[in-house]
Short mmCIF file of C-alpha atoms and ligand atoms in Angstrom, two decimals:
data_model
loop_
_atom_site.label_atom_id
_atom_site.label_comp_id
_atom_site.label_asym_id
_atom_site.label_seq_id
_atom_site.Cartn_x
_atom_site.Cartn_y
_atom_site.Cartn_z
CA MET A 1 1.42 25.69 55.14
CA THR A 2 0.56 24.77 51.54
CA ALA A 3 3.27 23.23 49.34
CA PRO A 4 4.86 25.63 46.84
CA ALA A 5 3.76 24.98 43.25
CA THR A 6 7.30 23.98 42.24
CA PRO A 7 8.85 21.43 44.59
CA ARG A 8 12.17 22.20 46.27
CA LEU A 9 14.95 19.97 44.93
CA ILE A 10 17.10 18.35 47.65
CA ARG A 11 20.24 16.41 46.70
CA THR A 12 21.75 15.39 50.03
CA THR A 13 20.57 13.16 52.87
CA LYS A 14 21.69 15.81 55.36
CA ASP A 15 19.38 18.42 53.80
CA LEU A 16 16.52 15.91 53.60
CA GLN A 17 16.93 15.07 57.29
CA ALA A 18 16.95 18.78 58.17
CA TRP A 19 13.73 19.31 56.17
CA SER A 20 12.09 16.29 57.87
CA ASP A 21 13.16 17.53 61.33
CA SER A 22 11.70 20.97 60.67
CA CYS A 23 8.37 19.46 59.48
CA ARG A 24 8.19 17.34 62.59
CA MET A 25 9.10 20.30 64.84
CA ASP A 26 6.24 22.24 63.26
CA GLY A 27 3.89 19.29 63.96
CA ARG A 28 3.43 18.53 60.23
CA SER A 29 2.95 14.95 59.06
CA ILE A 30 5.09 13.68 56.16
CA ALA A 31 4.22 11.27 53.34
CA MET A 32 6.87 9.85 51.01
CA VAL A 33 6.58 8.40 47.52
CA PRO A 34 9.82 6.55 46.61
CA THR A 35 10.34 6.28 42.83
CA MET A 36 13.02 5.71 40.23
CA GLY A 37 11.61 8.56 38.14
CA ALA A 38 10.19 8.31 34.59
CA LEU A 39 6.95 9.22 36.29
CA HIS A 40 3.62 8.08 34.87
CA ALA A 41 -0.02 8.19 36.00
CA GLY A 42 0.61 5.30 38.42
CA HIS A 43 3.21 7.36 40.30
CA LEU A 44 0.95 10.42 40.18
CA SER A 45 -1.88 8.44 41.79
CA LEU A 46 0.51 7.64 44.67
CA VAL A 47 1.39 11.34 44.94
CA GLU A 48 -2.30 12.24 45.04
CA ALA A 49 -2.93 9.71 47.83
CA ALA A 50 0.14 10.99 49.72
CA ALA A 51 -1.02 14.63 49.43
CA ALA A 52 -4.47 13.64 50.72
CA LYS A 53 -2.94 11.87 53.73
CA ALA A 54 -0.19 14.16 55.05
CA ASP A 55 0.73 17.82 55.47
CA ALA A 56 4.02 17.53 53.54
CA VAL A 57 4.91 15.25 50.62
CA VAL A 58 8.37 14.21 49.48
CA VAL A 59 8.93 12.26 46.26
CA SER A 60 12.30 10.58 45.82
CA ILE A 61 13.78 10.01 42.39
CA PHE A 62 16.77 7.67 42.35
CA VAL A 63 17.61 4.93 39.86
CA ASN A 64 19.06 2.57 42.42
CA PRO A 65 22.03 0.65 40.97
CA THR A 66 22.01 -2.09 43.62
CA GLN A 67 18.64 -3.48 42.56
CA PHE A 68 19.82 -4.13 39.00
CA GLY A 69 21.79 -7.29 38.21
CA PRO A 70 24.54 -7.70 35.64
CA GLY A 71 23.07 -7.54 32.12
CA GLU A 72 19.87 -5.82 33.31
CA ASP A 73 18.62 -2.43 32.15
CA PHE A 74 20.34 -0.06 34.63
CA ASP A 75 22.03 1.97 31.85
CA ALA A 76 18.92 2.00 29.62
CA TYR A 77 16.49 2.88 32.45
CA PRO A 78 14.85 6.22 31.51
CA ARG A 79 16.21 9.23 33.39
CA THR A 80 13.88 12.19 32.98
CA GLU A 81 14.38 14.35 36.07
CA ALA A 82 13.40 17.72 34.57
CA SER A 83 10.12 16.46 33.15
CA ASP A 84 9.46 14.47 36.35
CA VAL A 85 9.78 17.65 38.44
CA GLU A 86 7.47 19.39 35.99
CA LYS A 87 4.88 16.59 36.39
CA LEU A 88 5.06 17.00 40.17
CA THR A 89 4.57 20.75 40.03
CA GLY A 90 1.19 21.89 41.36
CA ARG A 91 0.42 18.50 42.94
CA GLY A 92 1.13 19.40 46.56
CA VAL A 93 4.70 18.04 46.55
CA GLU A 94 6.96 20.06 48.82
CA VAL A 95 10.27 18.30 48.16
CA VAL A 96 11.82 16.17 45.45
CA PHE A 97 14.78 14.20 46.82
CA ALA A 98 17.08 13.35 43.92
CA PRO A 99 20.48 12.22 45.20
CA ASN A 100 23.28 10.82 43.07
CA ALA A 101 24.79 7.35 43.57
CA ALA A 102 27.78 8.67 45.55
CA GLU A 103 25.42 10.35 48.01
CA MET A 104 23.44 7.14 48.57
CA TYR A 105 26.42 4.75 48.46
CA PRO A 106 29.51 6.68 49.57
CA GLU A 107 32.99 5.15 49.42
CA GLY A 108 33.18 2.26 51.89
CA PHE A 109 29.43 1.60 52.01
CA ALA A 110 29.15 -1.90 53.53
CA THR A 111 25.60 -2.50 54.78
CA THR A 112 22.90 -4.56 53.08
CA ILE A 113 19.38 -5.21 54.34
CA THR A 114 18.08 -8.67 53.46
CA VAL A 115 14.50 -9.77 53.99
CA ASP A 116 13.28 -13.39 54.02
CA GLY A 117 9.57 -14.26 54.22
CA PRO A 118 7.79 -12.38 51.41
CA ALA A 119 11.08 -11.87 49.53
CA SER A 120 11.48 -15.63 49.02
CA GLY A 121 10.69 -17.06 45.59
CA LEU A 122 8.96 -15.33 42.64
CA GLU A 123 11.17 -12.33 41.68
CA THR A 124 14.03 -13.64 43.81
CA ASP A 125 14.18 -16.85 41.75
CA PHE A 126 14.91 -14.78 38.63
CA ARG A 127 16.52 -11.60 40.05
CA PRO A 128 18.36 -12.83 43.18
CA HIS A 129 19.99 -9.43 43.83
CA PHE A 130 16.74 -7.46 43.57
CA PHE A 131 15.19 -7.35 47.02
CA ALA A 132 18.46 -6.74 48.89
CA GLY A 133 18.92 -3.68 46.66
CA VAL A 134 15.34 -2.50 47.16
CA ALA A 135 15.32 -3.18 50.91
CA THR A 136 18.61 -1.35 51.43
CA VAL A 137 17.68 1.75 49.46
CA VAL A 138 14.13 1.95 50.86
CA THR A 139 15.47 1.64 54.41
CA LYS A 140 17.92 4.48 53.72
CA LEU A 141 15.17 6.64 52.19
CA LEU A 142 12.77 6.02 55.09
CA LEU A 143 15.44 6.70 57.70
CA ALA A 144 16.47 9.93 55.97
CA ALA A 145 12.98 11.34 55.36
CA ARG A 146 11.34 9.79 58.45
CA PRO A 147 7.89 9.89 56.83
CA HIS A 148 4.77 9.00 58.78
CA HIS A 149 3.41 7.24 55.68
CA ALA A 150 5.04 5.90 52.50
CA PHE A 151 3.15 4.95 49.35
CA PHE A 152 3.95 2.05 47.01
CA GLY A 153 2.03 0.64 44.02
CA GLU A 154 0.46 -2.82 44.12
CA LYS A 155 1.86 -3.35 40.62
CA ASP A 156 5.09 -4.41 42.41
CA TYR A 157 3.11 -6.55 44.83
CA GLN A 158 6.01 -8.61 46.19
CA GLN A 159 8.03 -5.41 46.71
CA LEU A 160 5.10 -3.90 48.64
CA LEU A 161 5.00 -6.87 51.03
CA VAL A 162 8.79 -6.83 51.43
CA VAL A 163 8.76 -3.12 52.32
CA LYS A 164 5.87 -3.64 54.77
CA ARG A 165 7.82 -6.43 56.44
CA LEU A 166 11.10 -4.51 56.75
CA SER A 167 9.35 -1.42 58.12
CA ARG A 168 7.65 -3.59 60.74
CA ASP A 169 10.70 -5.73 61.57
CA LEU A 170 13.08 -2.76 61.89
CA ASN A 171 10.59 -0.57 63.81
CA ILE A 172 11.00 2.14 61.22
CA GLY A 173 7.76 3.74 62.34
CA THR A 174 6.43 4.48 58.85
CA GLU A 175 3.02 3.22 57.78
CA ILE A 176 3.48 1.49 54.40
CA VAL A 177 0.44 2.08 52.21
CA GLY A 178 -0.24 0.03 49.06
CA ARG A 179 -2.30 1.58 46.26
CA PRO A 180 -4.07 -0.14 43.34
CA THR A 181 -2.31 -0.63 40.01
CA VAL A 182 -3.13 2.00 37.41
CA ARG A 183 -3.78 0.55 33.94
CA GLU A 184 -3.84 1.75 30.34
CA ALA A 185 -7.17 1.76 28.47
CA ASP A 186 -6.36 -1.76 27.17
CA ASP A 187 -5.64 -2.96 30.77
CA LEU A 188 -1.81 -3.10 30.56
CA ALA A 189 -0.40 -2.10 33.96
CA LEU A 190 1.49 1.21 33.79
CA SER A 191 5.24 0.79 34.14
CA SER A 192 8.23 2.95 33.25
CA ARG A 193 9.52 -0.11 31.37
CA ASN A 194 6.54 -0.05 28.96
CA ALA A 195 8.57 2.61 27.12
CA TYR A 196 10.83 -0.23 25.90
CA LEU A 197 7.96 -1.91 23.97
CA ASP A 198 7.91 -1.42 20.20
CA ALA A 199 4.50 -1.44 18.47
CA PRO A 200 4.17 -5.24 17.97
CA ALA A 201 5.44 -5.97 21.52
CA ARG A 202 3.11 -3.31 22.94
CA HIS A 203 0.21 -5.00 21.13
CA SER A 204 1.14 -8.43 22.58
CA ALA A 205 1.72 -6.93 26.05
CA SER A 206 -1.99 -6.16 26.43
CA ARG A 207 -2.66 -9.92 26.30
CA LEU A 208 -0.91 -10.35 29.66
CA PRO A 209 -3.70 -8.84 31.83
CA ALA A 210 -6.31 -10.56 29.63
CA VAL A 211 -4.78 -13.97 30.40
CA LEU A 212 -4.49 -13.08 34.10
CA ARG A 213 -8.17 -12.12 34.26
CA HIS A 214 -9.08 -15.40 32.58
CA VAL A 215 -7.08 -17.38 35.18
CA VAL A 216 -8.69 -15.40 38.03
CA VAL A 217 -12.17 -16.27 36.71
CA ALA A 218 -11.24 -19.97 36.45
CA LEU A 219 -9.79 -20.03 39.98
CA GLU A 220 -12.78 -18.24 41.48
CA ALA A 221 -15.08 -20.70 39.69
CA GLY A 222 -13.28 -23.47 41.59
CA ALA A 223 -10.84 -24.78 38.95
CA PRO A 224 -7.88 -26.64 40.53
CA ALA A 225 -4.95 -24.21 40.82
CA GLU A 226 -2.50 -26.48 38.93
CA THR A 227 -4.88 -26.70 35.95
CA ALA A 228 -5.73 -22.98 35.86
CA LEU A 229 -2.05 -22.01 36.15
CA ALA A 230 -0.91 -24.51 33.51
CA ASP A 231 -3.61 -23.21 31.14
CA GLY A 232 -2.53 -19.62 31.89
CA ARG A 233 1.13 -20.40 31.17
CA ALA A 234 0.20 -22.12 27.90
CA ALA A 235 -1.98 -19.14 26.89
CA LEU A 236 0.88 -16.71 27.58
CA GLN A 237 3.33 -18.83 25.59
CA HIS A 238 0.81 -18.93 22.75
CA GLU A 239 0.76 -15.10 22.81
CA GLY A 240 4.56 -15.03 22.43
CA PHE A 241 5.60 -14.59 26.08
CA GLU A 242 8.41 -16.41 27.82
CA VAL A 243 7.00 -17.00 31.28
CA ASP A 244 9.29 -16.65 34.31
CA TYR A 245 6.47 -17.49 36.71
CA LEU A 246 2.69 -17.52 36.98
CA SER A 247 1.94 -18.36 40.60
CA LEU A 248 -0.94 -18.33 43.05
CA CYS A 249 0.04 -17.25 46.56
CA ASP A 250 -1.42 -16.24 49.90
CA ALA A 251 -2.10 -12.51 49.48
CA ASP A 252 -0.55 -11.52 52.82
CA THR A 253 2.55 -13.72 52.98
CA LEU A 254 3.11 -15.00 49.41
CA ALA A 255 3.34 -18.50 50.90
CA THR A 256 1.12 -21.38 49.69
CA PRO A 257 -2.52 -20.21 49.62
CA GLN A 258 -4.66 -21.25 52.56
CA PRO A 259 -8.37 -22.15 52.35
CA GLY A 260 -10.57 -19.17 53.25
CA LYS A 261 -7.77 -16.61 52.89
CA PRO A 262 -7.32 -13.98 50.13
CA ARG A 263 -5.07 -15.10 47.28
CA ARG A 264 -2.94 -13.26 44.76
CA LEU A 265 -2.04 -14.31 41.23
CA LEU A 266 1.41 -13.03 40.23
CA VAL A 267 3.15 -13.15 36.86
CA ALA A 268 6.49 -12.21 35.33
CA ALA A 269 6.87 -12.78 31.60
CA ARG A 270 9.10 -11.53 28.83
CA ILE A 271 7.95 -10.26 25.47
CA GLY A 272 11.01 -9.75 23.26
CA THR A 273 13.61 -8.12 25.48
CA THR A 274 11.10 -6.50 27.88
CA ARG A 275 10.18 -8.17 31.14
CA LEU A 276 6.70 -7.35 32.46
CA ILE A 277 5.24 -8.11 35.87
CA ASP A 278 1.62 -7.91 36.98
CA ASN A 279 -0.70 -9.38 39.61
CA MET A 280 -4.37 -9.59 40.51
CA ALA A 281 -6.44 -10.37 43.60
CA VAL A 282 -8.19 -13.75 43.74
CA ALA A 283 -11.05 -14.40 46.15
CA PRO A 284 -10.38 -16.98 48.90
CA GLY A 285 -10.63 -20.63 47.87
CA ILE A 286 -12.30 -23.40 49.83
O1 PAF B 1 9.46 0.58 42.72
C1 PAF B 1 10.45 1.32 42.51
O2 PAF B 1 10.41 2.27 41.74
C2 PAF B 1 11.75 1.02 43.24
O3 PAF B 1 11.94 -0.36 43.39
C3 PAF B 1 11.89 1.76 44.59
C4 PAF B 1 10.83 1.31 45.57
C5 PAF B 1 11.78 3.25 44.37
C6 PAF B 1 13.26 1.46 45.19
O4 PAF B 1 14.29 1.86 44.36
#
């Protein structure tokens, strides 16, 4: 069965479960793309990969309150459901799941999923609430839709590893698939939060991937990590960023890099009031 051009909008977990059950009864595989909406080309690349992989695609749109801390941008986060559904039309998406907060967190909700391992450090040092909120909502979404595959962007690299770990540890039975970051022409990673950047901040923001690429080249040429990272931090500060972290980690665990194993360079930095994150692969060191 081909997906209708306009996706069906589902608002309740009960209806989503019924849809998933009927797909599975018909022997159709399901792929899910969890999002918070404000869809851009990065999300659409996940949808394309999902549609290529499975018979039925569900995209969730839910701005999840529990992953925002006090003083963060929950209220300001763009909510663009109608145009999101329009962007998904004709892309092989069968269902858009767009619940409200009361549906996801009904009165008396008392369960939180916490993940250690890849959730330690980096984002957690600056947004301690974040991964419990993400892990809890992603677990709920996966258990409701019961997808065979779920697609996440590598732009949120630590989130991708956290979701892989929880799916494995809780035997959720969904293959978690990471997809490459999609970038603007000037290399800035696509993010719904880029909409917050005014023209001067947007100009400075493009320096972030340029500095990252410079640090990757230095590391792969054998520069000591402490030196390359210190130079990278100084370069970002020079460009007007306040750096939360610029760290080199083992690509699979986010622990200290090991000789001969793939590495990942991860950054979070603020330009004005906007916080940007990005990351790049680094070849194994010796
Ligand atoms: O990456 C996001 O958009 C969100 O963190 C996610 C995975 C949809 C959970 O709310």
